[in-house]
Amino acid sequence: MNILVVEDDSDIGAILSRGLSAEGFDVTVVGRADAALDTARQYNPCAVVLDIMLPDGSGIDVCRELRATGHSGPILFLSAKDEVHDRAEGLGAGADDYIVKPFVFGELLARLRAHLLHRLGEGHSGRVVAGRLVLDPSTRTAMFGEVHVRLTEREAELLALLMANPNRPVPRGEIFDRLWASQGGASLNVVDVYVGYLRTKLAPVSRAGGPQVSTVRGRGFMLDLSAPAAH
């Protein structure tokens, strides 16, 4: 997934670039409003992390222009402006979130993933793709070539989360927080149960040479795009 970072502070831009790249994202960093709009038109990023105070304009105007021209991915403001009216203006311009500097990278990453997962789960804006594996959230169908697998709603949400992080272990706790934390009575082992369900459902995909859900000891579960076919 490609992320556009609009930040004129080179140090912060470098931190975001390194951190997001390490998490498997393709990152482009620009420092001006005009470059942000040009880059967004050229690459159609999956998400935008956007400063408000830019040398040639306001990030608020960039956000409005992105929405006006059809950008539907998450936009997260990252700004030193911390007044309530600043947050209200940013969210009113069409942003999904507003994070105040100084920030904790882990929190920004968690919020970004949550918004991306929400977009993937909406289902009406397109299919989720990881390698040759395609998930249609609207029908909860995973497809690999001629192999089509129907999933339950929760299995599809779990697969979407793993597909958003291909070849990267997603910690058990993170999966639980995204999919079950809001439900009273659920315990952490529900993640293992549903990973087992998903593996069983995806067995025909794996046999056809497609990816499989792997356990990375001590780190979590991963959609392994390089996994060899099981025979």
PDB file of C-alpha atoms in Angstrom:
ATOM      1  CA  MET A   1       0.000   0.000   0.000  1.00  0.00           C
ATOM      2  CA  ASN A   2       1.280   3.423  -0.918  1.00  0.00           C
ATOM      3  CA  ILE A   3       1.188   6.230   1.653  1.00  0.00           C
ATOM      4  CA  LEU A   4       1.687   9.910   0.855  1.00  0.00           C
ATOM      5  CA  VAL A   5       3.295  11.906   3.674  1.00  0.00           C
ATOM      6  CA  VAL A   6       3.014  15.693   3.358  1.00  0.00           C
ATOM      7  CA  GLU A   7       5.456  17.175   5.873  1.00  0.00           C
ATOM      8  CA  ASP A   8       7.870  20.086   5.476  1.00  0.00           C
ATOM      9  CA  ASP A   9       9.951  19.143   8.544  1.00  0.00           C
ATOM     10  CA  SER A  10      12.605  16.878   7.035  1.00  0.00           C
ATOM     11  CA  ASP A  11      13.313  15.132  10.339  1.00  0.00           C
ATOM     12  CA  ILE A  12       9.675  14.198  10.901  1.00  0.00           C
ATOM     13  CA  GLY A  13       9.349  13.205   7.254  1.00  0.00           C
ATOM     14  CA  ALA A  14      12.333  10.884   7.598  1.00  0.00           C
ATOM     15  CA  ILE A  15      10.940   9.318  10.780  1.00  0.00           C
ATOM     16  CA  LEU A  16       7.612   8.636   9.103  1.00  0.00           C
ATOM     17  CA  SER A  17       9.260   7.321   5.958  1.00  0.00           C
ATOM     18  CA  ARG A  18      11.504   4.899   7.859  1.00  0.00           C
ATOM     19  CA  GLY A  19       8.783   3.768  10.231  1.00  0.00           C
ATOM     20  CA  LEU A  20       6.077   3.205   7.636  1.00  0.00           C
ATOM     21  CA  SER A  21       8.499   1.562   5.203  1.00  0.00           C
ATOM     22  CA  ALA A  22       9.561  -0.851   7.942  1.00  0.00           C
ATOM     23  CA  GLU A  23       5.893  -1.801   8.322  1.00  0.00           C
ATOM     24  CA  GLY A  24       5.637  -2.729   4.638  1.00  0.00           C
ATOM     25  CA  PHE A  25       4.171   0.462   3.162  1.00  0.00           C
ATOM     26  CA  ASP A  26       5.463   2.244   0.069  1.00  0.00           C
ATOM     27  CA  VAL A  27       6.052   5.821   1.217  1.00  0.00           C
ATOM     28  CA  THR A  28       6.376   9.082  -0.706  1.00  0.00           C
ATOM     29  CA  VAL A  29       7.287  12.229   1.248  1.00  0.00           C
ATOM     30  CA  VAL A  30       6.717  15.750  -0.070  1.00  0.00           C
ATOM     31  CA  GLY A  31       7.020  19.056   1.723  1.00  0.00           C
ATOM     32  CA  ARG A  32       4.704  21.404  -0.151  1.00  0.00           C
ATOM     33  CA  ALA A  33       0.988  21.699  -0.860  1.00  0.00           C
ATOM     34  CA  ASP A  34       1.396  21.844  -4.637  1.00  0.00           C
ATOM     35  CA  ALA A  35       3.630  18.757  -4.620  1.00  0.00           C
ATOM     36  CA  ALA A  36       1.063  16.937  -2.473  1.00  0.00           C
ATOM     37  CA  LEU A  37      -1.710  17.509  -4.995  1.00  0.00           C
ATOM     38  CA  ASP A  38       0.505  16.622  -7.965  1.00  0.00           C
ATOM     39  CA  THR A  39       1.720  13.433  -6.283  1.00  0.00           C
ATOM     40  CA  ALA A  40      -1.790  12.405  -5.255  1.00  0.00           C
ATOM     41  CA  ARG A  41      -3.033  12.845  -8.827  1.00  0.00           C
ATOM     42  CA  GLN A  42      -0.130  10.805 -10.167  1.00  0.00           C
ATOM     43  CA  TYR A  43      -0.055   7.907  -7.688  1.00  0.00           C
ATOM     44  CA  ASN A  44      -3.536   7.854  -6.075  1.00  0.00           C
ATOM     45  CA  PRO A  45      -2.192   6.906  -2.610  1.00  0.00           C
ATOM     46  CA  CYS A  46      -4.119   4.572  -0.334  1.00  0.00           C
ATOM     47  CA  ALA A  47      -3.781   7.072   2.522  1.00  0.00           C
ATOM     48  CA  VAL A  48      -2.383  10.541   3.219  1.00  0.00           C
ATOM     49  CA  VAL A  49      -0.629  11.785   6.375  1.00  0.00           C
ATOM     50  CA  LEU A  50      -0.896  15.551   6.136  1.00  0.00           C
ATOM     51  CA  ASP A  51       0.612  18.499   8.005  1.00  0.00           C
ATOM     52  CA  ILE A  52      -1.467  21.676   8.194  1.00  0.00           C
ATOM     53  CA  MET A  53       1.210  24.377   8.136  1.00  0.00           C
ATOM     54  CA  LEU A  54       3.017  24.062   4.810  1.00  0.00           C
ATOM     55  CA  PRO A  55       5.350  26.639   3.233  1.00  0.00           C
ATOM     56  CA  ASP A  56       3.117  27.292   0.245  1.00  0.00           C
ATOM     57  CA  GLY A  57      -0.346  26.849   1.705  1.00  0.00           C
ATOM     58  CA  SER A  58      -2.569  25.079   4.194  1.00  0.00           C
ATOM     59  CA  GLY A  59      -3.036  21.359   4.588  1.00  0.00           C
ATOM     60  CA  ILE A  60      -6.710  22.118   5.168  1.00  0.00           C
ATOM     61  CA  ASP A  61      -6.979  23.318   1.575  1.00  0.00           C
ATOM     62  CA  VAL A  62      -5.044  20.273   0.360  1.00  0.00           C
ATOM     63  CA  CYS A  63      -7.484  18.004   2.185  1.00  0.00           C
ATOM     64  CA  ARG A  64     -10.501  19.774   0.697  1.00  0.00           C
ATOM     65  CA  GLU A  65      -9.002  19.573  -2.794  1.00  0.00           C
ATOM     66  CA  LEU A  66      -8.224  15.862  -2.413  1.00  0.00           C
ATOM     67  CA  ARG A  67     -11.799  15.133  -1.374  1.00  0.00           C
ATOM     68  CA  ALA A  68     -13.198  17.366  -4.128  1.00  0.00           C
ATOM     69  CA  THR A  69     -11.210  15.464  -6.755  1.00  0.00           C
ATOM     70  CA  GLY A  70     -12.381  12.065  -5.558  1.00  0.00           C
ATOM     71  CA  HIS A  71      -9.731  10.807  -3.135  1.00  0.00           C
ATOM     72  CA  SER A  72     -11.588   8.332  -0.904  1.00  0.00           C
ATOM     73  CA  GLY A  73      -8.718   6.920   1.169  1.00  0.00           C
ATOM     74  CA  PRO A  74      -7.975   7.873   4.766  1.00  0.00           C
ATOM     75  CA  ILE A  75      -6.514  11.334   5.417  1.00  0.00           C
ATOM     76  CA  LEU A  76      -4.843  11.860   8.797  1.00  0.00           C
ATOM     77  CA  PHE A  77      -3.768  15.312   9.910  1.00  0.00           C
ATOM     78  CA  LEU A  78      -0.497  15.457  11.857  1.00  0.00           C
ATOM     79  CA  SER A  79      -0.162  18.961  13.252  1.00  0.00           C
ATOM     80  CA  ALA A  80       1.229  21.033  16.100  1.00  0.00           C
ATOM     81  CA  LYS A  81      -2.040  22.997  16.150  1.00  0.00           C
ATOM     82  CA  ASP A  82      -3.866  21.510  19.114  1.00  0.00           C
ATOM     83  CA  GLU A  83      -6.870  23.741  19.773  1.00  0.00           C
ATOM     84  CA  VAL A  84     -10.357  22.263  19.592  1.00  0.00           C
ATOM     85  CA  HIS A  85     -11.291  24.537  16.687  1.00  0.00           C
ATOM     86  CA  ASP A  86      -8.196  23.321  14.783  1.00  0.00           C
ATOM     87  CA  ARG A  87      -9.332  19.719  15.133  1.00  0.00           C
ATOM     88  CA  ALA A  88     -12.864  20.647  14.157  1.00  0.00           C
ATOM     89  CA  GLU A  89     -11.647  22.475  11.046  1.00  0.00           C
ATOM     90  CA  GLY A  90      -9.452  19.555  10.007  1.00  0.00           C
ATOM     91  CA  LEU A  91     -12.168  16.964  10.432  1.00  0.00           C
ATOM     92  CA  GLY A  92     -14.675  19.289   8.804  1.00  0.00           C
ATOM     93  CA  ALA A  93     -12.430  19.527   5.734  1.00  0.00           C
ATOM     94  CA  GLY A  94     -12.829  15.790   5.211  1.00  0.00           C
ATOM     95  CA  ALA A  95     -10.032  14.239   7.264  1.00  0.00           C
ATOM     96  CA  ASP A  96     -10.561  10.924   9.048  1.00  0.00           C
ATOM     97  CA  ASP A  97      -8.349  11.689  12.035  1.00  0.00           C
ATOM     98  CA  TYR A  98      -6.308  14.420  13.702  1.00  0.00           C
ATOM     99  CA  ILE A  99      -3.084  13.645  15.586  1.00  0.00           C
ATOM    100  CA  VAL A 100      -1.250  16.340  17.536  1.00  0.00           C
ATOM    101  CA  LYS A 101       2.538  16.776  17.511  1.00  0.00           C
ATOM    102  CA  PRO A 102       4.612  15.647  19.287  1.00  0.00           C
ATOM    103  CA  PHE A 103       3.257  12.207  18.471  1.00  0.00           C
ATOM    104  CA  VAL A 104       4.010   8.566  19.208  1.00  0.00           C
ATOM    105  CA  PHE A 105       4.681   6.652  15.993  1.00  0.00           C
ATOM    106  CA  GLY A 106       2.972   3.515  17.286  1.00  0.00           C
ATOM    107  CA  GLU A 107      -0.256   5.425  17.866  1.00  0.00           C
ATOM    108  CA  LEU A 108      -0.153   6.977  14.400  1.00  0.00           C
ATOM    109  CA  LEU A 109       0.475   3.554  12.870  1.00  0.00           C
ATOM    110  CA  ALA A 110      -2.389   1.976  14.795  1.00  0.00           C
ATOM    111  CA  ARG A 111      -4.807   4.720  13.755  1.00  0.00           C
ATOM    112  CA  LEU A 112      -3.682   4.518  10.132  1.00  0.00           C
ATOM    113  CA  ARG A 113      -4.196   0.760  10.030  1.00  0.00           C
ATOM    114  CA  ALA A 114      -7.591   1.074  11.693  1.00  0.00           C
ATOM    115  CA  HIS A 115      -8.780   3.553   9.056  1.00  0.00           C
ATOM    116  CA  LEU A 116      -7.366   1.441   6.214  1.00  0.00           C
ATOM    117  CA  LEU A 117      -9.056  -1.659   7.593  1.00  0.00           C
ATOM    118  CA  HIS A 118     -12.335   0.212   7.902  1.00  0.00           C
ATOM    119  CA  ARG A 119     -12.081   1.264   4.263  1.00  0.00           C
ATOM    120  CA  LEU A 120     -11.297  -2.316   3.204  1.00  0.00           C
ATOM    121  CA  GLY A 121     -14.258  -3.612   5.138  1.00  0.00           C
ATOM    122  CA  GLU A 122     -16.744  -1.213   3.564  1.00  0.00           C
ATOM    123  CA  GLY A 123     -16.743  -3.372   0.478  1.00  0.00           C
ATOM    124  CA  HIS A 124     -18.465  -0.968  -1.865  1.00  0.00           C
ATOM    125  CA  SER A 125     -15.331   0.783  -3.079  1.00  0.00           C
ATOM    126  CA  GLY A 126     -13.520  -2.173  -4.612  1.00  0.00           C
ATOM    127  CA  ARG A 127     -11.662  -5.361  -3.963  1.00  0.00           C
ATOM    128  CA  VAL A 128      -8.706  -6.021  -1.679  1.00  0.00           C
ATOM    129  CA  VAL A 129      -5.642  -7.396  -3.463  1.00  0.00           C
ATOM    130  CA  ALA A 130      -2.481  -9.041  -2.128  1.00  0.00           C
ATOM    131  CA  GLY A 131      -0.363 -10.672  -4.812  1.00  0.00           C
ATOM    132  CA  ARG A 132      -2.773 -12.809  -6.860  1.00  0.00           C
ATOM    133  CA  LEU A 133      -5.202 -13.209  -3.984  1.00  0.00           C
ATOM    134  CA  VAL A 134      -8.320 -11.045  -4.285  1.00  0.00           C
ATOM    135  CA  LEU A 135     -10.961 -10.478  -1.622  1.00  0.00           C
ATOM    136  CA  ASP A 136     -14.385  -9.075  -2.466  1.00  0.00           C
ATOM    137  CA  PRO A 137     -15.657  -7.784   0.903  1.00  0.00           C
ATOM    138  CA  SER A 138     -19.163  -7.204  -0.432  1.00  0.00           C
ATOM    139  CA  THR A 139     -19.659 -10.935  -1.126  1.00  0.00           C
ATOM    140  CA  ARG A 140     -17.022 -12.159   1.377  1.00  0.00           C
ATOM    141  CA  THR A 141     -15.375 -14.175  -1.395  1.00  0.00           C
ATOM    142  CA  ALA A 142     -11.615 -14.858  -1.641  1.00  0.00           C
ATOM    143  CA  MET A 143     -10.384 -15.594  -5.164  1.00  0.00           C
ATOM    144  CA  PHE A 144      -7.137 -17.022  -6.467  1.00  0.00           C
ATOM    145  CA  GLY A 145      -7.340 -17.738 -10.165  1.00  0.00           C
ATOM    146  CA  GLU A 146     -10.240 -20.137 -10.646  1.00  0.00           C
ATOM    147  CA  VAL A 147     -10.466 -20.952  -6.937  1.00  0.00           C
ATOM    148  CA  HIS A 148     -13.273 -19.104  -5.141  1.00  0.00           C
ATOM    149  CA  VAL A 149     -13.805 -19.433  -1.380  1.00  0.00           C
ATOM    150  CA  ARG A 150     -16.766 -18.040   0.570  1.00  0.00           C
ATOM    151  CA  LEU A 151     -16.009 -16.686   4.034  1.00  0.00           C
ATOM    152  CA  THR A 152     -18.000 -15.607   7.041  1.00  0.00           C
ATOM    153  CA  GLU A 153     -18.066 -11.908   7.888  1.00  0.00           C
ATOM    154  CA  ARG A 154     -15.455 -12.260  10.638  1.00  0.00           C
ATOM    155  CA  GLU A 155     -13.217 -14.519   8.509  1.00  0.00           C
ATOM    156  CA  ALA A 156     -13.339 -11.901   5.737  1.00  0.00           C
ATOM    157  CA  GLU A 157     -12.404  -9.143   8.204  1.00  0.00           C
ATOM    158  CA  LEU A 158      -9.483 -11.204   9.464  1.00  0.00           C
ATOM    159  CA  LEU A 159      -8.293 -11.935   5.931  1.00  0.00           C
ATOM    160  CA  ALA A 160      -8.600  -8.244   4.991  1.00  0.00           C
ATOM    161  CA  LEU A 161      -6.401  -7.315   7.948  1.00  0.00           C
ATOM    162  CA  LEU A 162      -3.763  -9.870   6.971  1.00  0.00           C
ATOM    163  CA  MET A 163      -3.944  -8.820   3.312  1.00  0.00           C
ATOM    164  CA  ALA A 164      -3.343  -5.212   4.365  1.00  0.00           C
ATOM    165  CA  ASN A 165      -0.042  -6.393   5.881  1.00  0.00           C
ATOM    166  CA  PRO A 166       1.277  -9.051   3.444  1.00  0.00           C
ATOM    167  CA  ASN A 167       4.438 -10.887   4.494  1.00  0.00           C
ATOM    168  CA  ARG A 168       4.385  -9.052   7.846  1.00  0.00           C
ATOM    169  CA  PRO A 169       3.432 -10.789  11.082  1.00  0.00           C
ATOM    170  CA  VAL A 170       0.429  -9.149  12.712  1.00  0.00           C
ATOM    171  CA  PRO A 171       0.542  -9.637  16.503  1.00  0.00           C
ATOM    172  CA  ARG A 172      -2.270 -11.648  18.083  1.00  0.00           C
ATOM    173  CA  GLY A 173      -3.080  -8.718  20.363  1.00  0.00           C
ATOM    174  CA  GLU A 174      -3.370  -6.309  17.446  1.00  0.00           C
ATOM    175  CA  ILE A 175      -5.771  -8.646  15.646  1.00  0.00           C
ATOM    176  CA  PHE A 176      -7.855  -8.977  18.801  1.00  0.00           C
ATOM    177  CA  ASP A 177      -7.949  -5.201  19.300  1.00  0.00           C
ATOM    178  CA  ARG A 178      -9.092  -4.603  15.712  1.00  0.00           C
ATOM    179  CA  LEU A 179     -11.762  -7.300  15.521  1.00  0.00           C
ATOM    180  CA  TRP A 180     -12.901  -8.333  18.992  1.00  0.00           C
ATOM    181  CA  ALA A 181     -11.919  -5.803  21.669  1.00  0.00           C
ATOM    182  CA  SER A 182     -15.276  -4.020  21.453  1.00  0.00           C
ATOM    183  CA  GLN A 183     -17.169  -7.243  22.139  1.00  0.00           C
ATOM    184  CA  GLY A 184     -17.659  -8.135  25.753  1.00  0.00           C
ATOM    185  CA  GLY A 185     -16.767 -11.663  26.780  1.00  0.00           C
ATOM    186  CA  ALA A 186     -14.290 -12.385  23.990  1.00  0.00           C
ATOM    187  CA  SER A 187     -10.847 -13.650  25.014  1.00  0.00           C
ATOM    188  CA  LEU A 188      -7.537 -13.578  23.178  1.00  0.00           C
ATOM    189  CA  ASN A 189      -7.744 -17.209  22.086  1.00  0.00           C
ATOM    190  CA  VAL A 190     -10.632 -16.305  19.775  1.00  0.00           C
ATOM    191  CA  VAL A 191      -7.914 -15.095  17.382  1.00  0.00           C
ATOM    192  CA  ASP A 192      -6.366 -18.573  17.214  1.00  0.00           C
ATOM    193  CA  VAL A 193      -9.782 -20.125  16.658  1.00  0.00           C
ATOM    194  CA  TYR A 194     -10.564 -17.880  13.704  1.00  0.00           C
ATOM    195  CA  VAL A 195      -7.078 -18.217  12.233  1.00  0.00           C
ATOM    196  CA  GLY A 196      -7.763 -21.957  12.241  1.00  0.00           C
ATOM    197  CA  TYR A 197     -11.109 -21.418  10.509  1.00  0.00           C
ATOM    198  CA  LEU A 198      -9.476 -19.180   7.908  1.00  0.00           C
ATOM    199  CA  ARG A 199      -6.674 -21.659   7.228  1.00  0.00           C
ATOM    200  CA  THR A 200      -9.217 -24.394   6.605  1.00  0.00           C
ATOM    201  CA  LYS A 201     -11.200 -22.177   4.231  1.00  0.00           C
ATOM    202  CA  LEU A 202      -8.040 -21.110   2.355  1.00  0.00           C
ATOM    203  CA  ALA A 203      -6.695 -24.660   1.974  1.00  0.00           C
ATOM    204  CA  PRO A 204      -7.863 -24.863  -1.691  1.00  0.00           C
ATOM    205  CA  VAL A 205      -6.065 -21.561  -2.368  1.00  0.00           C
ATOM    206  CA  SER A 206      -2.828 -22.863  -0.820  1.00  0.00           C
ATOM    207  CA  ARG A 207      -3.090 -26.138  -2.776  1.00  0.00           C
ATOM    208  CA  ALA A 208      -3.428 -24.075  -5.963  1.00  0.00           C
ATOM    209  CA  GLY A 209      -0.138 -22.306  -5.223  1.00  0.00           C
ATOM    210  CA  GLY A 210      -1.602 -19.311  -3.428  1.00  0.00           C
ATOM    211  CA  PRO A 211      -0.669 -17.726  -0.117  1.00  0.00           C
ATOM    212  CA  GLN A 212      -1.310 -19.273   3.250  1.00  0.00           C
ATOM    213  CA  VAL A 213      -1.675 -17.984   6.783  1.00  0.00           C
ATOM    214  CA  SER A 214       1.549 -18.721   8.650  1.00  0.00           C
ATOM    215  CA  THR A 215       2.351 -18.573  12.356  1.00  0.00           C
ATOM    216  CA  VAL A 216       5.507 -16.614  13.156  1.00  0.00           C
ATOM    217  CA  ARG A 217       6.486 -17.767  16.609  1.00  0.00           C
ATOM    218  CA  GLY A 218       6.454 -14.957  19.127  1.00  0.00           C
ATOM    219  CA  ARG A 219       5.340 -12.391  16.544  1.00  0.00           C
ATOM    220  CA  GLY A 220       1.865 -13.289  15.324  1.00  0.00           C
ATOM    221  CA  PHE A 221       0.152 -14.442  12.151  1.00  0.00           C
ATOM    222  CA  MET A 222       1.105 -13.557   8.584  1.00  0.00           C
ATOM    223  CA  LEU A 223      -0.305 -13.901   5.095  1.00  0.00           C
ATOM    224  CA  ASP A 224       2.715 -15.491   3.440  1.00  0.00           C
ATOM    225  CA  LEU A 225       2.659 -14.619  -0.260  1.00  0.00           C
ATOM    226  CA  SER A 226       5.800 -16.666  -0.904  1.00  0.00           C
ATOM    227  CA  ALA A 227       4.483 -19.876   0.677  1.00  0.00           C
ATOM    228  CA  PRO A 228       4.893 -22.853  -1.675  1.00  0.00           C
ATOM    229  CA  ALA A 229       1.859 -24.818  -2.655  1.00  0.00           C
ATOM    230  CA  ALA A 230       0.974 -27.742  -0.399  1.00  0.00           C
ATOM    231  CA  HIS A 231       0.673 -31.058  -2.229  1.00  0.00           C
TER     232      HIS A 231
END
